[in-house]
């Protein structure tokens, strides 16, 4: 047991130290903003993995709920003059409330209905924000104040890093708790879970509300850093990218989904323009074609994600070996 715990904590500690010192090497504000955006998408992908990979609920509402959190904070700041902290709190609660309404309406039905409902909801919300110009300023978007006066790109980096670590810690705690056991049981067989006394609808709604709160918080914080929120951020293409990031990392692993999103987002940004032996190449939109090929490769040859086998190799395999060893000990005693 000690070997496994030591290995996990050592790997986690090294990763945290690298992330903490990274701003010293990412000297420009542009590079810091790219990595900060990677943290944002890592939170979205990990929370989607919690909802889909752990609980088996396929939703397209993540970007819409992110937008609800950000728009709520933006409108409160513009019309009522509230502070960013107040806007973030109210925006997070509003996203959770909308998640509760969606969950109550849809999660008594089969998973396909949730997917269809959230597609329709996301598009209706985007169109409403786009057309109600007198309230939302349409495609121009609504501006948001900085988190606090004089914040730098480095400060924003650390804020999003702390948010990523905090939300990942919360999601791992939930996954390892009785709550996680119940939602995994529902994912495998709802009828069997209900027969064992699990209130299936309650836990479905609860996991949907929790992920809604997480993405609402994430969106309201991140777009305070960006400075503006527009309806285009809630396009289904953006939601499809979040799902693709999670699939490439591995939706059965929260860390795998987060790492897949982080690396994919930075990779897509790096492929805008590259220099190879003095040759300057602009990929533009073609980088998304390359990303699509990577996704196709993942779905065909690595259904659990490209990064999940690596994580499984370093951590889960050792867990299985230790579990088998524990089972062998009583058998050897009996012999």
mmCIF file with all atom_site columns, C-alpha atoms in Angstrom, residues 79-299:
data_model
loop_
_atom_site.group_PDB
_atom_site.id
_atom_site.type_symbol
_atom_site.label_atom_id
_atom_site.label_alt_id
_atom_site.label_comp_id
_atom_site.label_asym_id
_atom_site.label_entity_id
_atom_site.label_seq_id
_atom_site.pdbx_PDB_ins_code
_atom_site.Cartn_x
_atom_site.Cartn_y
_atom_site.Cartn_z
_atom_site.occupancy
_atom_site.B_iso_or_equiv
_atom_site.pdbx_formal_charge
_atom_site.auth_seq_id
_atom_site.auth_comp_id
_atom_site.auth_asym_id
_atom_site.auth_atom_id
_atom_site.pdbx_PDB_model_num
ATOM 1   C CA . UNK A 1 79  ? -26.613 46.885 -14.326 1.00 0.00 ? 79  UNK A CA 1
ATOM 2   C CA . UNK A 1 80  ? -26.295 46.715 -10.535 1.00 0.00 ? 80  UNK A CA 1
ATOM 3   C CA . UNK A 1 81  ? -22.618 47.481 -10.044 1.00 0.00 ? 81  UNK A CA 1
ATOM 4   C CA . UNK A 1 82  ? -21.950 44.345 -8.007  1.00 0.00 ? 82  UNK A CA 1
ATOM 5   C CA . UNK A 1 83  ? -18.411 43.199 -7.318  1.00 0.00 ? 83  UNK A CA 1
ATOM 6   C CA . UNK A 1 84  ? -16.857 40.334 -9.328  1.00 0.00 ? 84  UNK A CA 1
ATOM 7   C CA . UNK A 1 85  ? -16.967 38.084 -6.248  1.00 0.00 ? 85  UNK A CA 1
ATOM 8   C CA . UNK A 1 86  ? -20.711 38.656 -5.824  1.00 0.00 ? 86  UNK A CA 1
ATOM 9   C CA . UNK A 1 87  ? -21.250 38.071 -9.536  1.00 0.00 ? 87  UNK A CA 1
ATOM 10  C CA . UNK A 1 88  ? -19.271 34.821 -9.417  1.00 0.00 ? 88  UNK A CA 1
ATOM 11  C CA . UNK A 1 89  ? -21.277 33.526 -6.444  1.00 0.00 ? 89  UNK A CA 1
ATOM 12  C CA . UNK A 1 90  ? -24.653 34.417 -7.975  1.00 0.00 ? 90  UNK A CA 1
ATOM 13  C CA . UNK A 1 91  ? -23.583 33.144 -11.407 1.00 0.00 ? 91  UNK A CA 1
ATOM 14  C CA . UNK A 1 92  ? -22.527 29.813 -9.909  1.00 0.00 ? 92  UNK A CA 1
ATOM 15  C CA . UNK A 1 93  ? -25.835 29.460 -8.060  1.00 0.00 ? 93  UNK A CA 1
ATOM 16  C CA . UNK A 1 94  ? -27.798 30.405 -11.182 1.00 0.00 ? 94  UNK A CA 1
ATOM 17  C CA . UNK A 1 95  ? -26.030 27.703 -13.211 1.00 0.00 ? 95  UNK A CA 1
ATOM 18  C CA . UNK A 1 96  ? -26.820 25.211 -10.440 1.00 0.00 ? 96  UNK A CA 1
ATOM 19  C CA . UNK A 1 97  ? -30.482 26.270 -10.426 1.00 0.00 ? 97  UNK A CA 1
ATOM 20  C CA . UNK A 1 98  ? -30.773 25.826 -14.186 1.00 0.00 ? 98  UNK A CA 1
ATOM 21  C CA . UNK A 1 99  ? -29.053 22.444 -13.845 1.00 0.00 ? 99  UNK A CA 1
ATOM 22  C CA . UNK A 1 100 ? -31.618 21.487 -11.191 1.00 0.00 ? 100 UNK A CA 1
ATOM 23  C CA . UNK A 1 101 ? -34.494 22.453 -13.511 1.00 0.00 ? 101 UNK A CA 1
ATOM 24  C CA . UNK A 1 102 ? -33.035 20.520 -16.453 1.00 0.00 ? 102 UNK A CA 1
ATOM 25  C CA . UNK A 1 103 ? -32.331 17.506 -14.270 1.00 0.00 ? 103 UNK A CA 1
ATOM 26  C CA . UNK A 1 104 ? -35.800 17.502 -12.751 1.00 0.00 ? 104 UNK A CA 1
ATOM 27  C CA . UNK A 1 105 ? -37.412 17.713 -16.197 1.00 0.00 ? 105 UNK A CA 1
ATOM 28  C CA . UNK A 1 106 ? -35.255 15.179 -18.048 1.00 0.00 ? 106 UNK A CA 1
ATOM 29  C CA . UNK A 1 107 ? -33.490 12.737 -15.778 1.00 0.00 ? 107 UNK A CA 1
ATOM 30  C CA . UNK A 1 108 ? -36.530 10.584 -15.146 1.00 0.00 ? 108 UNK A CA 1
ATOM 31  C CA . UNK A 1 109 ? -36.271 9.679  -18.847 1.00 0.00 ? 109 UNK A CA 1
ATOM 32  C CA . UNK A 1 110 ? -33.631 7.755  -20.769 1.00 0.00 ? 110 UNK A CA 1
ATOM 33  C CA . UNK A 1 111 ? -30.197 9.245  -21.457 1.00 0.00 ? 111 UNK A CA 1
ATOM 34  C CA . UNK A 1 112 ? -30.995 9.993  -25.109 1.00 0.00 ? 112 UNK A CA 1
ATOM 35  C CA . UNK A 1 113 ? -33.671 12.469 -24.054 1.00 0.00 ? 113 UNK A CA 1
ATOM 36  C CA . UNK A 1 114 ? -31.190 14.348 -21.882 1.00 0.00 ? 114 UNK A CA 1
ATOM 37  C CA . UNK A 1 115 ? -28.820 14.701 -24.850 1.00 0.00 ? 115 UNK A CA 1
ATOM 38  C CA . UNK A 1 116 ? -31.591 15.965 -27.153 1.00 0.00 ? 116 UNK A CA 1
ATOM 39  C CA . UNK A 1 117 ? -33.003 18.315 -24.510 1.00 0.00 ? 117 UNK A CA 1
ATOM 40  C CA . UNK A 1 118 ? -29.625 19.864 -23.721 1.00 0.00 ? 118 UNK A CA 1
ATOM 41  C CA . UNK A 1 119 ? -28.871 20.401 -27.425 1.00 0.00 ? 119 UNK A CA 1
ATOM 42  C CA . UNK A 1 120 ? -32.170 22.247 -27.819 1.00 0.00 ? 120 UNK A CA 1
ATOM 43  C CA . UNK A 1 121 ? -31.665 24.187 -24.583 1.00 0.00 ? 121 UNK A CA 1
ATOM 44  C CA . UNK A 1 122 ? -28.147 25.299 -25.560 1.00 0.00 ? 122 UNK A CA 1
ATOM 45  C CA . UNK A 1 123 ? -29.260 26.539 -28.981 1.00 0.00 ? 123 UNK A CA 1
ATOM 46  C CA . UNK A 1 124 ? -32.347 28.321 -27.623 1.00 0.00 ? 124 UNK A CA 1
ATOM 47  C CA . UNK A 1 125 ? -30.242 30.072 -24.987 1.00 0.00 ? 125 UNK A CA 1
ATOM 48  C CA . UNK A 1 126 ? -27.594 31.105 -27.530 1.00 0.00 ? 126 UNK A CA 1
ATOM 49  C CA . UNK A 1 127 ? -30.202 32.473 -29.937 1.00 0.00 ? 127 UNK A CA 1
ATOM 50  C CA . UNK A 1 128 ? -32.007 34.334 -27.131 1.00 0.00 ? 128 UNK A CA 1
ATOM 51  C CA . UNK A 1 129 ? -28.754 35.967 -26.020 1.00 0.00 ? 129 UNK A CA 1
ATOM 52  C CA . UNK A 1 130 ? -27.930 36.814 -29.613 1.00 0.00 ? 130 UNK A CA 1
ATOM 53  C CA . UNK A 1 131 ? -31.283 38.406 -30.482 1.00 0.00 ? 131 UNK A CA 1
ATOM 54  C CA . UNK A 1 132 ? -32.169 40.228 -27.228 1.00 0.00 ? 132 UNK A CA 1
ATOM 55  C CA . UNK A 1 133 ? -29.736 43.008 -28.046 1.00 0.00 ? 133 UNK A CA 1
ATOM 56  C CA . UNK A 1 134 ? -31.253 45.565 -25.668 1.00 0.00 ? 134 UNK A CA 1
ATOM 57  C CA . UNK A 1 135 ? -30.345 43.371 -22.694 1.00 0.00 ? 135 UNK A CA 1
ATOM 58  C CA . UNK A 1 136 ? -27.343 41.284 -23.774 1.00 0.00 ? 136 UNK A CA 1
ATOM 59  C CA . UNK A 1 137 ? -25.809 43.506 -26.512 1.00 0.00 ? 137 UNK A CA 1
ATOM 60  C CA . UNK A 1 138 ? -26.158 40.588 -28.931 1.00 0.00 ? 138 UNK A CA 1
ATOM 61  C CA . UNK A 1 139 ? -23.063 39.406 -30.752 1.00 0.00 ? 139 UNK A CA 1
ATOM 62  C CA . UNK A 1 140 ? -21.027 42.268 -29.264 1.00 0.00 ? 140 UNK A CA 1
ATOM 63  C CA . UNK A 1 141 ? -21.171 40.528 -25.913 1.00 0.00 ? 141 UNK A CA 1
ATOM 64  C CA . UNK A 1 142 ? -21.103 41.915 -22.382 1.00 0.00 ? 142 UNK A CA 1
ATOM 65  C CA . UNK A 1 143 ? -17.914 43.138 -20.764 1.00 0.00 ? 143 UNK A CA 1
ATOM 66  C CA . UNK A 1 144 ? -16.799 41.947 -17.345 1.00 0.00 ? 144 UNK A CA 1
ATOM 67  C CA . UNK A 1 145 ? -14.537 43.698 -14.878 1.00 0.00 ? 145 UNK A CA 1
ATOM 68  C CA . UNK A 1 146 ? -11.235 42.208 -13.788 1.00 0.00 ? 146 UNK A CA 1
ATOM 69  C CA . UNK A 1 147 ? -11.273 39.907 -10.785 1.00 0.00 ? 147 UNK A CA 1
ATOM 70  C CA . UNK A 1 148 ? -9.463  42.613 -8.839  1.00 0.00 ? 148 UNK A CA 1
ATOM 71  C CA . UNK A 1 149 ? -7.750  45.876 -9.904  1.00 0.00 ? 149 UNK A CA 1
ATOM 72  C CA . UNK A 1 150 ? -4.295  45.481 -11.356 1.00 0.00 ? 150 UNK A CA 1
ATOM 73  C CA . UNK A 1 151 ? -4.388  41.699 -11.721 1.00 0.00 ? 151 UNK A CA 1
ATOM 74  C CA . UNK A 1 152 ? -1.693  40.416 -14.075 1.00 0.00 ? 152 UNK A CA 1
ATOM 75  C CA . UNK A 1 153 ? -1.631  37.461 -16.468 1.00 0.00 ? 153 UNK A CA 1
ATOM 76  C CA . UNK A 1 154 ? 0.411   35.593 -13.858 1.00 0.00 ? 154 UNK A CA 1
ATOM 77  C CA . UNK A 1 155 ? -2.223  36.261 -11.215 1.00 0.00 ? 155 UNK A CA 1
ATOM 78  C CA . UNK A 1 156 ? -4.956  34.965 -13.537 1.00 0.00 ? 156 UNK A CA 1
ATOM 79  C CA . UNK A 1 157 ? -2.856  31.875 -14.181 1.00 0.00 ? 157 UNK A CA 1
ATOM 80  C CA . UNK A 1 158 ? -2.662  31.067 -10.474 1.00 0.00 ? 158 UNK A CA 1
ATOM 81  C CA . UNK A 1 159 ? -6.381  31.742 -9.948  1.00 0.00 ? 159 UNK A CA 1
ATOM 82  C CA . UNK A 1 160 ? -7.357  29.225 -12.638 1.00 0.00 ? 160 UNK A CA 1
ATOM 83  C CA . UNK A 1 161 ? -4.741  26.737 -11.437 1.00 0.00 ? 161 UNK A CA 1
ATOM 84  C CA . UNK A 1 162 ? -6.178  26.918 -7.912  1.00 0.00 ? 162 UNK A CA 1
ATOM 85  C CA . UNK A 1 163 ? -9.688  26.505 -9.318  1.00 0.00 ? 163 UNK A CA 1
ATOM 86  C CA . UNK A 1 164 ? -8.594  23.466 -11.344 1.00 0.00 ? 164 UNK A CA 1
ATOM 87  C CA . UNK A 1 165 ? -6.929  21.833 -8.349  1.00 0.00 ? 165 UNK A CA 1
ATOM 88  C CA . UNK A 1 166 ? -9.873  22.591 -6.083  1.00 0.00 ? 166 UNK A CA 1
ATOM 89  C CA . UNK A 1 167 ? -12.539 21.274 -8.455  1.00 0.00 ? 167 UNK A CA 1
ATOM 90  C CA . UNK A 1 168 ? -10.500 18.177 -9.309  1.00 0.00 ? 168 UNK A CA 1
ATOM 91  C CA . UNK A 1 169 ? -10.029 17.489 -5.610  1.00 0.00 ? 169 UNK A CA 1
ATOM 92  C CA . UNK A 1 170 ? -13.780 17.838 -5.042  1.00 0.00 ? 170 UNK A CA 1
ATOM 93  C CA . UNK A 1 171 ? -14.622 15.555 -7.963  1.00 0.00 ? 171 UNK A CA 1
ATOM 94  C CA . UNK A 1 172 ? -12.151 12.885 -6.838  1.00 0.00 ? 172 UNK A CA 1
ATOM 95  C CA . UNK A 1 173 ? -13.572 13.037 -3.326  1.00 0.00 ? 173 UNK A CA 1
ATOM 96  C CA . UNK A 1 174 ? -17.082 12.583 -4.714  1.00 0.00 ? 174 UNK A CA 1
ATOM 97  C CA . UNK A 1 175 ? -15.975 9.733  -6.986  1.00 0.00 ? 175 UNK A CA 1
ATOM 98  C CA . UNK A 1 176 ? -14.393 7.890  -4.068  1.00 0.00 ? 176 UNK A CA 1
ATOM 99  C CA . UNK A 1 177 ? -17.314 8.419  -1.696  1.00 0.00 ? 177 UNK A CA 1
ATOM 100 C CA . UNK A 1 178 ? -20.595 6.572  -1.269  1.00 0.00 ? 178 UNK A CA 1
ATOM 101 C CA . UNK A 1 179 ? -22.047 9.039  -3.760  1.00 0.00 ? 179 UNK A CA 1
ATOM 102 C CA . UNK A 1 180 ? -19.546 7.868  -6.386  1.00 0.00 ? 180 UNK A CA 1
ATOM 103 C CA . UNK A 1 181 ? -20.361 4.245  -5.673  1.00 0.00 ? 181 UNK A CA 1
ATOM 104 C CA . UNK A 1 182 ? -24.074 4.895  -6.209  1.00 0.00 ? 182 UNK A CA 1
ATOM 105 C CA . UNK A 1 183 ? -23.688 6.804  -9.480  1.00 0.00 ? 183 UNK A CA 1
ATOM 106 C CA . UNK A 1 184 ? -21.334 4.167  -10.886 1.00 0.00 ? 184 UNK A CA 1
ATOM 107 C CA . UNK A 1 185 ? -23.899 1.519  -9.986  1.00 0.00 ? 185 UNK A CA 1
ATOM 108 C CA . UNK A 1 186 ? -26.561 3.535  -11.838 1.00 0.00 ? 186 UNK A CA 1
ATOM 109 C CA . UNK A 1 187 ? -24.319 3.806  -14.876 1.00 0.00 ? 187 UNK A CA 1
ATOM 110 C CA . UNK A 1 188 ? -23.889 0.041  -15.031 1.00 0.00 ? 188 UNK A CA 1
ATOM 111 C CA . UNK A 1 189 ? -27.496 -0.976 -14.358 1.00 0.00 ? 189 UNK A CA 1
ATOM 112 C CA . UNK A 1 190 ? -30.173 1.455  -13.179 1.00 0.00 ? 190 UNK A CA 1
ATOM 113 C CA . UNK A 1 191 ? -32.720 -1.245 -12.406 1.00 0.00 ? 191 UNK A CA 1
ATOM 114 C CA . UNK A 1 192 ? -30.277 -3.248 -10.310 1.00 0.00 ? 192 UNK A CA 1
ATOM 115 C CA . UNK A 1 193 ? -29.185 -0.103 -8.447  1.00 0.00 ? 193 UNK A CA 1
ATOM 116 C CA . UNK A 1 194 ? -32.815 0.809  -7.749  1.00 0.00 ? 194 UNK A CA 1
ATOM 117 C CA . UNK A 1 195 ? -33.481 -2.743 -6.532  1.00 0.00 ? 195 UNK A CA 1
ATOM 118 C CA . UNK A 1 196 ? -30.608 -2.334 -4.049  1.00 0.00 ? 196 UNK A CA 1
ATOM 119 C CA . UNK A 1 197 ? -32.212 0.795  -2.608  1.00 0.00 ? 197 UNK A CA 1
ATOM 120 C CA . UNK A 1 198 ? -30.498 3.589  -4.593  1.00 0.00 ? 198 UNK A CA 1
ATOM 121 C CA . UNK A 1 199 ? -32.789 6.534  -5.331  1.00 0.00 ? 199 UNK A CA 1
ATOM 122 C CA . UNK A 1 200 ? -31.785 6.700  -9.000  1.00 0.00 ? 200 UNK A CA 1
ATOM 123 C CA . UNK A 1 201 ? -33.567 9.930  -9.939  1.00 0.00 ? 201 UNK A CA 1
ATOM 124 C CA . UNK A 1 202 ? -32.270 11.790 -6.886  1.00 0.00 ? 202 UNK A CA 1
ATOM 125 C CA . UNK A 1 203 ? -28.651 10.870 -7.579  1.00 0.00 ? 203 UNK A CA 1
ATOM 126 C CA . UNK A 1 204 ? -28.991 11.610 -11.298 1.00 0.00 ? 204 UNK A CA 1
ATOM 127 C CA . UNK A 1 205 ? -30.273 15.096 -10.518 1.00 0.00 ? 205 UNK A CA 1
ATOM 128 C CA . UNK A 1 206 ? -27.644 15.597 -7.819  1.00 0.00 ? 206 UNK A CA 1
ATOM 129 C CA . UNK A 1 207 ? -24.691 14.780 -10.064 1.00 0.00 ? 207 UNK A CA 1
ATOM 130 C CA . UNK A 1 208 ? -26.112 17.030 -12.788 1.00 0.00 ? 208 UNK A CA 1
ATOM 131 C CA . UNK A 1 209 ? -26.498 19.918 -10.327 1.00 0.00 ? 209 UNK A CA 1
ATOM 132 C CA . UNK A 1 210 ? -22.967 19.431 -8.979  1.00 0.00 ? 210 UNK A CA 1
ATOM 133 C CA . UNK A 1 211 ? -21.415 19.540 -12.442 1.00 0.00 ? 211 UNK A CA 1
ATOM 134 C CA . UNK A 1 212 ? -23.598 22.561 -13.299 1.00 0.00 ? 212 UNK A CA 1
ATOM 135 C CA . UNK A 1 213 ? -22.278 24.400 -10.241 1.00 0.00 ? 213 UNK A CA 1
ATOM 136 C CA . UNK A 1 214 ? -18.693 23.531 -11.175 1.00 0.00 ? 214 UNK A CA 1
ATOM 137 C CA . UNK A 1 215 ? -18.946 24.777 -14.754 1.00 0.00 ? 215 UNK A CA 1
ATOM 138 C CA . UNK A 1 216 ? -20.932 27.859 -13.679 1.00 0.00 ? 216 UNK A CA 1
ATOM 139 C CA . UNK A 1 217 ? -18.154 28.756 -11.242 1.00 0.00 ? 217 UNK A CA 1
ATOM 140 C CA . UNK A 1 218 ? -15.512 28.007 -13.869 1.00 0.00 ? 218 UNK A CA 1
ATOM 141 C CA . UNK A 1 219 ? -17.222 30.167 -16.511 1.00 0.00 ? 219 UNK A CA 1
ATOM 142 C CA . UNK A 1 220 ? -17.883 33.145 -14.241 1.00 0.00 ? 220 UNK A CA 1
ATOM 143 C CA . UNK A 1 221 ? -14.245 33.200 -13.060 1.00 0.00 ? 221 UNK A CA 1
ATOM 144 C CA . UNK A 1 222 ? -12.654 32.599 -16.468 1.00 0.00 ? 222 UNK A CA 1
ATOM 145 C CA . UNK A 1 223 ? -14.659 35.188 -18.378 1.00 0.00 ? 223 UNK A CA 1
ATOM 146 C CA . UNK A 1 224 ? -13.891 37.792 -15.733 1.00 0.00 ? 224 UNK A CA 1
ATOM 147 C CA . UNK A 1 225 ? -10.315 37.179 -16.819 1.00 0.00 ? 225 UNK A CA 1
ATOM 148 C CA . UNK A 1 226 ? -11.122 37.267 -20.535 1.00 0.00 ? 226 UNK A CA 1
ATOM 149 C CA . UNK A 1 227 ? -13.065 40.496 -20.023 1.00 0.00 ? 227 UNK A CA 1
ATOM 150 C CA . UNK A 1 228 ? -16.023 39.724 -22.293 1.00 0.00 ? 228 UNK A CA 1
ATOM 151 C CA . UNK A 1 229 ? -18.638 37.009 -22.834 1.00 0.00 ? 229 UNK A CA 1
ATOM 152 C CA . UNK A 1 230 ? -20.440 36.518 -26.169 1.00 0.00 ? 230 UNK A CA 1
ATOM 153 C CA . UNK A 1 231 ? -23.089 34.031 -27.364 1.00 0.00 ? 231 UNK A CA 1
ATOM 154 C CA . UNK A 1 232 ? -20.519 32.436 -29.700 1.00 0.00 ? 232 UNK A CA 1
ATOM 155 C CA . UNK A 1 233 ? -18.862 30.797 -26.697 1.00 0.00 ? 233 UNK A CA 1
ATOM 156 C CA . UNK A 1 234 ? -21.974 28.601 -26.366 1.00 0.00 ? 234 UNK A CA 1
ATOM 157 C CA . UNK A 1 235 ? -21.957 27.185 -29.879 1.00 0.00 ? 235 UNK A CA 1
ATOM 158 C CA . UNK A 1 236 ? -22.374 23.423 -30.158 1.00 0.00 ? 236 UNK A CA 1
ATOM 159 C CA . UNK A 1 237 ? -18.940 23.296 -31.825 1.00 0.00 ? 237 UNK A CA 1
ATOM 160 C CA . UNK A 1 238 ? -17.393 24.483 -28.555 1.00 0.00 ? 238 UNK A CA 1
ATOM 161 C CA . UNK A 1 239 ? -19.324 21.822 -26.646 1.00 0.00 ? 239 UNK A CA 1
ATOM 162 C CA . UNK A 1 240 ? -18.197 19.199 -29.165 1.00 0.00 ? 240 UNK A CA 1
ATOM 163 C CA . UNK A 1 241 ? -14.586 20.219 -28.524 1.00 0.00 ? 241 UNK A CA 1
ATOM 164 C CA . UNK A 1 242 ? -15.024 19.763 -24.771 1.00 0.00 ? 242 UNK A CA 1
ATOM 165 C CA . UNK A 1 243 ? -16.417 16.258 -25.344 1.00 0.00 ? 243 UNK A CA 1
ATOM 166 C CA . UNK A 1 244 ? -13.594 15.461 -27.773 1.00 0.00 ? 244 UNK A CA 1
ATOM 167 C CA . UNK A 1 245 ? -10.990 16.622 -25.250 1.00 0.00 ? 245 UNK A CA 1
ATOM 168 C CA . UNK A 1 246 ? -12.509 14.348 -22.600 1.00 0.00 ? 246 UNK A CA 1
ATOM 169 C CA . UNK A 1 247 ? -12.693 11.381 -24.991 1.00 0.00 ? 247 UNK A CA 1
ATOM 170 C CA . UNK A 1 248 ? -9.054  11.763 -26.042 1.00 0.00 ? 248 UNK A CA 1
ATOM 171 C CA . UNK A 1 249 ? -7.927  11.912 -22.412 1.00 0.00 ? 249 UNK A CA 1
ATOM 172 C CA . UNK A 1 250 ? -10.303 9.166  -21.276 1.00 0.00 ? 250 UNK A CA 1
ATOM 173 C CA . UNK A 1 251 ? -13.776 9.776  -19.876 1.00 0.00 ? 251 UNK A CA 1
ATOM 174 C CA . UNK A 1 252 ? -13.355 7.040  -17.266 1.00 0.00 ? 252 UNK A CA 1
ATOM 175 C CA . UNK A 1 253 ? -10.563 9.054  -15.624 1.00 0.00 ? 253 UNK A CA 1
ATOM 176 C CA . UNK A 1 254 ? -11.109 12.571 -14.263 1.00 0.00 ? 254 UNK A CA 1
ATOM 177 C CA . UNK A 1 255 ? -7.391  13.308 -14.410 1.00 0.00 ? 255 UNK A CA 1
ATOM 178 C CA . UNK A 1 256 ? -7.117  11.771 -17.877 1.00 0.00 ? 256 UNK A CA 1
ATOM 179 C CA . UNK A 1 257 ? -9.959  13.941 -19.202 1.00 0.00 ? 257 UNK A CA 1
ATOM 180 C CA . UNK A 1 258 ? -8.450  17.075 -17.628 1.00 0.00 ? 258 UNK A CA 1
ATOM 181 C CA . UNK A 1 259 ? -4.977  16.312 -18.986 1.00 0.00 ? 259 UNK A CA 1
ATOM 182 C CA . UNK A 1 260 ? -6.381  15.480 -22.417 1.00 0.00 ? 260 UNK A CA 1
ATOM 183 C CA . UNK A 1 261 ? -8.196  18.820 -22.542 1.00 0.00 ? 261 UNK A CA 1
ATOM 184 C CA . UNK A 1 262 ? -5.165  20.753 -21.305 1.00 0.00 ? 262 UNK A CA 1
ATOM 185 C CA . UNK A 1 263 ? -2.748  19.213 -23.810 1.00 0.00 ? 263 UNK A CA 1
ATOM 186 C CA . UNK A 1 264 ? -5.224  19.295 -26.705 1.00 0.00 ? 264 UNK A CA 1
ATOM 187 C CA . UNK A 1 265 ? -6.062  22.956 -26.149 1.00 0.00 ? 265 UNK A CA 1
ATOM 188 C CA . UNK A 1 266 ? -2.423  24.003 -25.998 1.00 0.00 ? 266 UNK A CA 1
ATOM 189 C CA . UNK A 1 267 ? -1.608  21.794 -29.011 1.00 0.00 ? 267 UNK A CA 1
ATOM 190 C CA . UNK A 1 268 ? -4.359  23.405 -31.094 1.00 0.00 ? 268 UNK A CA 1
ATOM 191 C CA . UNK A 1 269 ? -3.066  26.843 -30.180 1.00 0.00 ? 269 UNK A CA 1
ATOM 192 C CA . UNK A 1 270 ? 0.530   25.923 -31.032 1.00 0.00 ? 270 UNK A CA 1
ATOM 193 C CA . UNK A 1 271 ? -0.543  24.635 -34.443 1.00 0.00 ? 271 UNK A CA 1
ATOM 194 C CA . UNK A 1 272 ? -1.803  28.068 -35.504 1.00 0.00 ? 272 UNK A CA 1
ATOM 195 C CA . UNK A 1 273 ? 1.692   28.871 -36.701 1.00 0.00 ? 273 UNK A CA 1
ATOM 196 C CA . UNK A 1 274 ? 4.853   26.777 -36.494 1.00 0.00 ? 274 UNK A CA 1
ATOM 197 C CA . UNK A 1 275 ? 8.439   27.257 -37.622 1.00 0.00 ? 275 UNK A CA 1
ATOM 198 C CA . UNK A 1 276 ? 10.351  24.209 -38.856 1.00 0.00 ? 276 UNK A CA 1
ATOM 199 C CA . UNK A 1 277 ? 13.959  24.820 -39.963 1.00 0.00 ? 277 UNK A CA 1
ATOM 200 C CA . UNK A 1 278 ? 13.124  28.385 -40.882 1.00 0.00 ? 278 UNK A CA 1
ATOM 201 C CA . UNK A 1 279 ? 9.959   27.378 -42.746 1.00 0.00 ? 279 UNK A CA 1
ATOM 202 C CA . UNK A 1 280 ? 6.925   29.312 -41.482 1.00 0.00 ? 280 UNK A CA 1
ATOM 203 C CA . UNK A 1 281 ? 3.669   27.341 -41.729 1.00 0.00 ? 281 UNK A CA 1
ATOM 204 C CA . UNK A 1 282 ? 0.177   28.596 -40.887 1.00 0.00 ? 282 UNK A CA 1
ATOM 205 C CA . UNK A 1 283 ? -2.300  25.791 -40.300 1.00 0.00 ? 283 UNK A CA 1
ATOM 206 C CA . UNK A 1 284 ? -5.311  27.967 -39.530 1.00 0.00 ? 284 UNK A CA 1
ATOM 207 C CA . UNK A 1 285 ? -8.526  25.909 -39.535 1.00 0.00 ? 285 UNK A CA 1
ATOM 208 C CA . UNK A 1 286 ? -6.605  22.842 -40.777 1.00 0.00 ? 286 UNK A CA 1
ATOM 209 C CA . UNK A 1 287 ? -5.430  22.232 -37.234 1.00 0.00 ? 287 UNK A CA 1
ATOM 210 C CA . UNK A 1 288 ? -8.989  21.187 -36.400 1.00 0.00 ? 288 UNK A CA 1
ATOM 211 C CA . UNK A 1 289 ? -8.841  18.648 -39.220 1.00 0.00 ? 289 UNK A CA 1
ATOM 212 C CA . UNK A 1 290 ? -5.706  17.175 -37.639 1.00 0.00 ? 290 UNK A CA 1
ATOM 213 C CA . UNK A 1 291 ? -7.470  17.149 -34.294 1.00 0.00 ? 291 UNK A CA 1
ATOM 214 C CA . UNK A 1 292 ? -10.412 15.338 -35.916 1.00 0.00 ? 292 UNK A CA 1
ATOM 215 C CA . UNK A 1 293 ? -8.070  12.663 -37.224 1.00 0.00 ? 293 UNK A CA 1
ATOM 216 C CA . UNK A 1 294 ? -6.628  12.244 -33.737 1.00 0.00 ? 294 UNK A CA 1
ATOM 217 C CA . UNK A 1 295 ? -10.143 11.847 -32.360 1.00 0.00 ? 295 UNK A CA 1
ATOM 218 C CA . UNK A 1 296 ? -10.991 9.249  -35.023 1.00 0.00 ? 296 UNK A CA 1
ATOM 219 C CA . UNK A 1 297 ? -7.820  7.325  -34.160 1.00 0.00 ? 297 UNK A CA 1
ATOM 220 C CA . UNK A 1 298 ? -8.768  7.414  -30.477 1.00 0.00 ? 298 UNK A CA 1
ATOM 221 C CA . UNK A 1 299 ? -12.291 6.144  -31.100 1.00 0.00 ? 299 UNK A CA 1
#
